[in-house]
Tab-separated table of C-alpha atoms and ligand atoms in Angstrom:
chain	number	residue	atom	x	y	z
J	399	UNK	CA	0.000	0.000	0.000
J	400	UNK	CA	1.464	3.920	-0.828
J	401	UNK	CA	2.172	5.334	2.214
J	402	UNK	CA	1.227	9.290	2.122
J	403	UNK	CA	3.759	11.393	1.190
J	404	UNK	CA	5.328	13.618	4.416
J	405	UNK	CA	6.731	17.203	4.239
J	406	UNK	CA	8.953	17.627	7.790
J	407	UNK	CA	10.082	21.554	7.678
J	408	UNK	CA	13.479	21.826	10.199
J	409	UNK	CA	16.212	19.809	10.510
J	410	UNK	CA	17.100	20.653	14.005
J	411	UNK	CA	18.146	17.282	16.328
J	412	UNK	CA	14.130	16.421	16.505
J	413	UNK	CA	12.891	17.276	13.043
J	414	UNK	CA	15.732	15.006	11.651
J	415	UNK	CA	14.630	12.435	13.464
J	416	UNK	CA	11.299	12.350	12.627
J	417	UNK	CA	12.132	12.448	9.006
J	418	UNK	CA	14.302	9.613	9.414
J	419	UNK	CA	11.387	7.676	11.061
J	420	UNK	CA	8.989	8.618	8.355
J	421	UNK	CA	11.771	7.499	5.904
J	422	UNK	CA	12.253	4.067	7.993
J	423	UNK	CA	8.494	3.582	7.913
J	424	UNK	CA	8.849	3.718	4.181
J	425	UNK	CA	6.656	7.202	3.644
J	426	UNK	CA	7.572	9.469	0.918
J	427	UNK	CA	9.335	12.196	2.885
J	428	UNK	CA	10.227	15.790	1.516
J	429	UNK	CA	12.463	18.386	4.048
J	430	UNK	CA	13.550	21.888	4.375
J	431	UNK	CA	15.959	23.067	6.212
J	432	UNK	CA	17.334	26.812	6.710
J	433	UNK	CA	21.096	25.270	6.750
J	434	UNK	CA	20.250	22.657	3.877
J	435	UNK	CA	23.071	20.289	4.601
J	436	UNK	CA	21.422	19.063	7.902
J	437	UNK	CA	19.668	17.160	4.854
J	438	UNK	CA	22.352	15.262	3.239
J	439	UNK	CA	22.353	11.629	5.195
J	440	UNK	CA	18.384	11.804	4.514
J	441	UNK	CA	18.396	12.885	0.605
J	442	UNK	CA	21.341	9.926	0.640
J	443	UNK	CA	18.445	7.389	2.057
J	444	UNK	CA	15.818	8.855	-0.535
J	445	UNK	CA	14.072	11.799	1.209
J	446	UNK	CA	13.904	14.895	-1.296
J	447	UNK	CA	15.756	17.909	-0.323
J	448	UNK	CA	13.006	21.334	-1.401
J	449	UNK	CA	15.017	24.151	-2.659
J	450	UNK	CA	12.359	26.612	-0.591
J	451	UNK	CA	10.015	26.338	2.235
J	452	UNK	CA	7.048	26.785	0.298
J	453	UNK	CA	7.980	24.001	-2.274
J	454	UNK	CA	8.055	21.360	0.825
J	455	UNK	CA	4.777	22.784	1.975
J	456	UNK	CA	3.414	22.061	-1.742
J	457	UNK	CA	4.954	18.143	-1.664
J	458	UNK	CA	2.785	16.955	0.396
J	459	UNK	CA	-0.992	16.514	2.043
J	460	UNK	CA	0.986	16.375	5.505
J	461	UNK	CA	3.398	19.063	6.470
J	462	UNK	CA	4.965	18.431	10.109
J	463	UNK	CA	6.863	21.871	11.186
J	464	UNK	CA	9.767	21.320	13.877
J	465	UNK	CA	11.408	24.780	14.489
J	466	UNK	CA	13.079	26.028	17.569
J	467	UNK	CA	9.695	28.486	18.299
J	468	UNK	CA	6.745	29.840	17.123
J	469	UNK	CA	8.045	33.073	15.998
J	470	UNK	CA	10.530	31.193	13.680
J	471	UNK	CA	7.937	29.292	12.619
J	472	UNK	CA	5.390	32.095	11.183
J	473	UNK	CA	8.198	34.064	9.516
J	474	UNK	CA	8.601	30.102	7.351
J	475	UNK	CA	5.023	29.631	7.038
J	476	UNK	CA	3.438	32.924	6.670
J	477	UNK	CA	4.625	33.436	3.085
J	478	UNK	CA	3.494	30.275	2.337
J	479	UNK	CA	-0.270	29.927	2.897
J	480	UNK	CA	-1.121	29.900	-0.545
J	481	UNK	CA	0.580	26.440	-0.600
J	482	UNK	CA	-1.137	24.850	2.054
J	483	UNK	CA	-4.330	24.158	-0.068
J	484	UNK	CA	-5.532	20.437	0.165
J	485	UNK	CA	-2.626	20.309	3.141
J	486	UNK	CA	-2.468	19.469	6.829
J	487	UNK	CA	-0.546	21.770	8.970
J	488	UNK	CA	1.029	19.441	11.767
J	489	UNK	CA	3.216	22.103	14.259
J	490	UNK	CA	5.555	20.215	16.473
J	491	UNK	CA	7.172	23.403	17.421
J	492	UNK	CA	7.270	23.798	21.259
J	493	UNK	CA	5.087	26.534	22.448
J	494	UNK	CA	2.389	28.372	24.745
J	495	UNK	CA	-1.268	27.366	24.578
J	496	UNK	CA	-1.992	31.164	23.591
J	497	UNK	CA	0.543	30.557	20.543
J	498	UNK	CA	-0.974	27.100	19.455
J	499	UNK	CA	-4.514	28.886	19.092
J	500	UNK	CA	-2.826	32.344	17.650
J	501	UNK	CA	-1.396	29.756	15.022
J	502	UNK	CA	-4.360	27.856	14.710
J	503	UNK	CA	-5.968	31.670	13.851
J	504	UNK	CA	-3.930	32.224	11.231
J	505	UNK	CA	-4.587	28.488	9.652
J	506	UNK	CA	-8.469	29.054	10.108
J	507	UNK	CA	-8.147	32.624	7.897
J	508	UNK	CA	-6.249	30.486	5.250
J	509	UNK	CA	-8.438	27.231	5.439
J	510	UNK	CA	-5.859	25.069	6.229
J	511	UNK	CA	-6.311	22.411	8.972
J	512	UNK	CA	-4.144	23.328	11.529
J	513	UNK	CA	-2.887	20.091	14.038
J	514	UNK	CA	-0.974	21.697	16.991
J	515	UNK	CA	1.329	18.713	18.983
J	516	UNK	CA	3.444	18.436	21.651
J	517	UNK	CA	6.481	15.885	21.404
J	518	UNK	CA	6.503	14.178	24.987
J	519	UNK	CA	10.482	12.089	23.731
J	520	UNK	CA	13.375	12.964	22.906
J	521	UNK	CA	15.035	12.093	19.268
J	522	UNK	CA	16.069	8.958	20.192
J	523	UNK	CA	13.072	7.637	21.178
J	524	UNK	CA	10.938	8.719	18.319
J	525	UNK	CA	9.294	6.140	16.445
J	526	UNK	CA	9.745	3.809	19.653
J	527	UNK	CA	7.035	2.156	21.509
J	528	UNK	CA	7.884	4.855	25.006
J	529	UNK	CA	7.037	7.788	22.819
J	530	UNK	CA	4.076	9.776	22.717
J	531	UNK	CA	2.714	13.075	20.987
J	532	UNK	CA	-0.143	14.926	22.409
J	533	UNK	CA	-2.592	16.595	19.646
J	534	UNK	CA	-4.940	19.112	19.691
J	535	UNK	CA	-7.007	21.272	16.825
J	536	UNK	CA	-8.546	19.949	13.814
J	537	UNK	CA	-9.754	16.481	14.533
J	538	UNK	CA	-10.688	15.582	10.480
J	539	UNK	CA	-6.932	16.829	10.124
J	540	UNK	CA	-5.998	14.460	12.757
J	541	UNK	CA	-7.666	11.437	11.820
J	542	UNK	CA	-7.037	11.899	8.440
J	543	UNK	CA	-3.178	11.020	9.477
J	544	UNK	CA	-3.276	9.573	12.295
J	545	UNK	CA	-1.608	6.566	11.193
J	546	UNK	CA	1.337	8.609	9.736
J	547	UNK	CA	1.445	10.407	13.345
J	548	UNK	CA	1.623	6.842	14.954
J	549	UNK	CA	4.963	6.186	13.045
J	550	UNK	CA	6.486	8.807	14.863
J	551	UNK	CA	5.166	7.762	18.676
J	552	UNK	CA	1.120	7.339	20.182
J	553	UNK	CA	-0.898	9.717	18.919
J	554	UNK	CA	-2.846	10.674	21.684
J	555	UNK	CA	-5.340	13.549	20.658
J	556	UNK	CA	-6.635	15.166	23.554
J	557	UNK	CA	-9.612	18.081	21.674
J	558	UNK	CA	-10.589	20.274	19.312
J	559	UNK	CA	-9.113	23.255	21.283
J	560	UNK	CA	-5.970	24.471	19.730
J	561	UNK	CA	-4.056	25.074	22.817
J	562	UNK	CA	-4.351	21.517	24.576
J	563	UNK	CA	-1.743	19.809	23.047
J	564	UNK	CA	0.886	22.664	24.560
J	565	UNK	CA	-0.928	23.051	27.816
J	566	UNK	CA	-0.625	19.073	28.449
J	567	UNK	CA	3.048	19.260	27.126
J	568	UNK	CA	3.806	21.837	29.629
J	569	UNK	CA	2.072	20.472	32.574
J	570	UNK	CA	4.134	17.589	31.922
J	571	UNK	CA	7.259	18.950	31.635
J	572	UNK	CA	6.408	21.196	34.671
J	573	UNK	CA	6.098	17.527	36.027
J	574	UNK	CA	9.171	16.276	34.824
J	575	UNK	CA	11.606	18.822	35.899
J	576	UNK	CA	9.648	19.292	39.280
J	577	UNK	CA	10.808	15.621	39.407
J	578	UNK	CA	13.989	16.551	38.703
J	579	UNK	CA	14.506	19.597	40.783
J	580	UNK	CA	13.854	16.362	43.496
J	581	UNK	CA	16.806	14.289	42.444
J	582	UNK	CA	18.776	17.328	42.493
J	583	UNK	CA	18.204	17.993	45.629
J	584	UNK	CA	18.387	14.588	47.072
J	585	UNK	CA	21.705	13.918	45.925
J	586	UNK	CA	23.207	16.985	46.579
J	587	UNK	CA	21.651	16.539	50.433
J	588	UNK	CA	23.849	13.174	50.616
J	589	UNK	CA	26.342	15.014	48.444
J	590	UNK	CA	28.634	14.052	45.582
J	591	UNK	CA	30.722	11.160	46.924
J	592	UNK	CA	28.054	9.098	47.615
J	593	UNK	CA	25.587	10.689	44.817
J	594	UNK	CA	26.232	8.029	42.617
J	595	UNK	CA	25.707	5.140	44.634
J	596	UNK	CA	23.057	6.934	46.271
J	597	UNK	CA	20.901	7.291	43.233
J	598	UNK	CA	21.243	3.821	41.687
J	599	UNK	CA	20.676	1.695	44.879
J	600	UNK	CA	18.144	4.066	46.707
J	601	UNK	CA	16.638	7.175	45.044
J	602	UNK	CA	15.513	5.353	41.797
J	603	UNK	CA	14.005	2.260	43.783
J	604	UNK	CA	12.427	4.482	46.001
J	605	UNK	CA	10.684	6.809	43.062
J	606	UNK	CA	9.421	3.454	41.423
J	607	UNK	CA	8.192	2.351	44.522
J	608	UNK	CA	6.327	5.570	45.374
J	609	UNK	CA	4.674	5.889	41.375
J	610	UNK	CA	3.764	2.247	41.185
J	611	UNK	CA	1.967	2.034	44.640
J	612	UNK	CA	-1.078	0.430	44.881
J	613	UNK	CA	-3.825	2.265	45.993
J	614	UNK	CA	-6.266	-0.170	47.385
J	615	UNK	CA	-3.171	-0.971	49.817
J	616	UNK	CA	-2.896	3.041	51.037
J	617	UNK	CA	-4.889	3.895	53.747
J	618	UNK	CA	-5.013	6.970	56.055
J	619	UNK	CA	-1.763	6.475	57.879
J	620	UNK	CA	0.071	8.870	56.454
J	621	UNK	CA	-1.779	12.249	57.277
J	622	UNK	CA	-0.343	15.354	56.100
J	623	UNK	CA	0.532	16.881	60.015
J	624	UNK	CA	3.139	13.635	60.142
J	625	UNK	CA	4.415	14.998	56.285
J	626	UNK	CA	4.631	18.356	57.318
J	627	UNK	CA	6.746	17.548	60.603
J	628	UNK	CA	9.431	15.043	58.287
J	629	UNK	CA	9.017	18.540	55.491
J	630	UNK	CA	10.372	20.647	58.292
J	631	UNK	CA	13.542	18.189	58.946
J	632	UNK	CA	14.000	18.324	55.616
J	633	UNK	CA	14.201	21.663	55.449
J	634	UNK	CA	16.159	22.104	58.439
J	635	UNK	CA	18.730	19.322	57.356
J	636	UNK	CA	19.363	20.767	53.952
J	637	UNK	CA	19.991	24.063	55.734
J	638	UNK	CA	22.336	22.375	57.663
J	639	UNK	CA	24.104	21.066	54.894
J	640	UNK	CA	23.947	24.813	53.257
J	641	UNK	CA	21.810	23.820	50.604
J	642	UNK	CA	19.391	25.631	49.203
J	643	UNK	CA	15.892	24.444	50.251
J	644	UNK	CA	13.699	26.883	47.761
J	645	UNK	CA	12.550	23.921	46.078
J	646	UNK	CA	10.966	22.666	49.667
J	647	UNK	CA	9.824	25.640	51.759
J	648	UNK	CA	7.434	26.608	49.081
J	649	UNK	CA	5.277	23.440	50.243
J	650	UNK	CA	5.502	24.255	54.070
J	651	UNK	CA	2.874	27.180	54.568
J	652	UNK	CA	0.112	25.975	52.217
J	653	UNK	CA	0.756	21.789	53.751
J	654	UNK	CA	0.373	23.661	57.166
J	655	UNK	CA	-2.804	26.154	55.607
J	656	UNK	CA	-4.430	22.464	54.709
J	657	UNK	CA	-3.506	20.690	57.714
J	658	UNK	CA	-4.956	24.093	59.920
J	659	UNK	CA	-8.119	24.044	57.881
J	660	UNK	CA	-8.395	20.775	59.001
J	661	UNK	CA	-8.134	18.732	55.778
J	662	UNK	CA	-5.647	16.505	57.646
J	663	UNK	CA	-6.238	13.114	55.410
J	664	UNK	CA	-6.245	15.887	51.667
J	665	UNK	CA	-2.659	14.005	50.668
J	666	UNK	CA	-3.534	10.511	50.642
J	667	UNK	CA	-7.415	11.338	49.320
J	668	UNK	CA	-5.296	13.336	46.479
J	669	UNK	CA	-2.596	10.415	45.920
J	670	UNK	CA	-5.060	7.809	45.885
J	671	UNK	CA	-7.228	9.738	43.091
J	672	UNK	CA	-4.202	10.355	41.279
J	673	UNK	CA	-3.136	6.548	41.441
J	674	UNK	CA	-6.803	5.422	40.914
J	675	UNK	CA	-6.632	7.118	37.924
J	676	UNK	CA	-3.646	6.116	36.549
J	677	UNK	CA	-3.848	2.044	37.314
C	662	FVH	N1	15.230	17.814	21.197
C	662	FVH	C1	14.417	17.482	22.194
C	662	FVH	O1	14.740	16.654	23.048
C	662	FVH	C2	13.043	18.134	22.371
C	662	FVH	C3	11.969	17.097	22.612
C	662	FVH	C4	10.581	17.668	22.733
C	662	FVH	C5	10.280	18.647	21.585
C	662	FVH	N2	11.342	19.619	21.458
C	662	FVH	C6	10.988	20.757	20.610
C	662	FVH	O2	11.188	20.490	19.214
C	662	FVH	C7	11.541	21.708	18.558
C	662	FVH	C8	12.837	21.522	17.787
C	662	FVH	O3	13.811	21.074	18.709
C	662	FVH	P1	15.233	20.570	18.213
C	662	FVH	O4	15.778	19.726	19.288
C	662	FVH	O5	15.118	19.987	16.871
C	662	FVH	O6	16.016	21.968	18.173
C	662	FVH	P2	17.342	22.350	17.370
C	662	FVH	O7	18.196	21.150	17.162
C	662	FVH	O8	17.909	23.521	18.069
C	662	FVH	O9	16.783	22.778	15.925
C	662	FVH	C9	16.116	24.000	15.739
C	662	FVH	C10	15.507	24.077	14.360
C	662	FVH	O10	14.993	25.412	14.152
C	662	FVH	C11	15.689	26.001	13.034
C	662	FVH	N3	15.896	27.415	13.251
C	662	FVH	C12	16.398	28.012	14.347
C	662	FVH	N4	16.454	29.331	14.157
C	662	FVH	C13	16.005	29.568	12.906
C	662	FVH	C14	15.792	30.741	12.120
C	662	FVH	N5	16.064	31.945	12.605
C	662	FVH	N6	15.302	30.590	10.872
C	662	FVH	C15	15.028	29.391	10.362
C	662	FVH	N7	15.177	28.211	11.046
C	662	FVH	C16	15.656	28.324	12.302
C	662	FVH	C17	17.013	25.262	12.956
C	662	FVH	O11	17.517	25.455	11.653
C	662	FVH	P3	19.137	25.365	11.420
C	662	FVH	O12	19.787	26.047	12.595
C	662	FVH	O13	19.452	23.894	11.384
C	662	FVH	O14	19.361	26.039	10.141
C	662	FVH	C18	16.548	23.830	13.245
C	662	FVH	O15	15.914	23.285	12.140
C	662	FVH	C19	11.678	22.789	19.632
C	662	FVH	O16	10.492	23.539	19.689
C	662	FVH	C20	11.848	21.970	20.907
C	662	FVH	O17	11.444	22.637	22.077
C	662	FVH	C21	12.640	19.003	21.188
């Protein structure tokens, strides 16, 4: 069966990669690139290397845009509307929810179905079974090539409003690097000799442990007074070490606000929901 033909517009370390996972798939793939010999390893595999922006728009009914931001990727595509006719603007670009539906704006006043995503992988793992893309916007321009989209990770389309896709990217990375701002400060409270060991044999266990709890085996014993006493040793332990305990004392006056207001058991009730919906 054809596969449908694929326009991917940057070359940067992501947009490579998902032309080379388009290419792998075996779709027809077409790139532009501002610096045009990111390209060569891809035109040497069979991809077609467009002289201009607006001639990869025209290649194909699929036109996946991977720029460094938003702004960079209206001074590309503005020109170009008059090529987008028949054609399904997919913008992988990361962004604000405000510019996904400003973008989505300018598609609507040129008729072109406008697909805003969020990439939730890096390159490596594109087109591997841990990746995922969030969509939001036109949902005909969605399920029209959605199988396409699956090459490069899940699809998972989350609505019809523009600005989903970049508001569930960035609550997720707000997730991840809250996450990380954790393991920072974890192994820098048992400090860089034994950070290592420390990590591997403890911190990573424990993290697994803590996601993949079940919650029909949590009950009330951990109240949030008892979490807000061990978040005050914290606290006072990394000051002892000198660190820096910003990422921590944020969470002490509204845990003690809760606890005062006498929502005591709000943790666990929150932790099982979460886990409840997540098993
Ligand atoms: N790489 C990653 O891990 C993350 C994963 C999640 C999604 N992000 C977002 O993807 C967008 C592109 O990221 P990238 O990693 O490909 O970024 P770069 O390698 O820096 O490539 C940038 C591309 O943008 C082009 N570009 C930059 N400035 C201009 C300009 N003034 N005019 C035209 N094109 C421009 C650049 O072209 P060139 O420098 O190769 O000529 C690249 O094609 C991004 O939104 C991430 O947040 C990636």
């Amino acid at each position: 069966m054809t596969k449908t033909a694929v326009s991917v517009l940057g070359l940067g370390s992501m947009g490579h990669r998902l032309a080379e996972a388009l290419l792998e798939a075996g779709h027809p793939v077409t790139v532009w690139n501002r610096s045009a010999g990111k390209a060569d390893d891809l035109v040497a595999r069979g991809a077609v290397l467009a002289p201009t922006a607006g001639e990869a728009v025209a290649a194909s009914p699929i036109v996946i845009v991977c720029l460094l931001n938003y702004d960079i990727a209206h001074a590309i595509l503005g020109p170009q509307a008059g090529q987008f006719a028949g054609r399904t603007l997919v913008n992988l670009t990361n962004g604000t929810p405000e510019e996904a539906r400003v973008t989505a704006s300018w598609a609507a006043v040129h008729g072109i179905p406008y697909v805003d995503g969020g990439i939730m992988a890096t390159p490596p793992m594109i087109g591997r079974p841990e990746a995922f893309i969030v969509y939001s916007g036109s949902r005909s321009g969605f399920d029209e090539h959605a199988a396409t989209l699956e090459v490069l990770g899940a699809a998972r389309y989350v609505g019809d409003e523009p600005g989903l896709a970049s508001l569930y990217d960035l609550a997720l990375l707000s997730g991840m690097y809250g996450m990380f701002g954790g393991i920072q400060h974890a192994t820098r409270l048992v400090g860089t000799r034994r950070a290592a060991e420390f990590a591997a044999g403890f911190l990573v266990p424990w993290l697994r442990a803590v996601a993949e709890v079940d919650p029909d085996a949590m009950d009330d014993d951990s109240p949030l007074s008892m979490q807000a006493v061990a978040l005050a040793n914290i606290v006072q332990a990394s000051r002892g070490e000198g660190l820096d305990d910003a990422t921590l004392t944020h969470l002490l006056t509204p845990m003690a606000d809760i606890v005062e207001a006498g929502h005591d058991d709000l943790l666990p009730a929150l932790i099982k929901e979460i886990l409840a919906a997540t098993t």
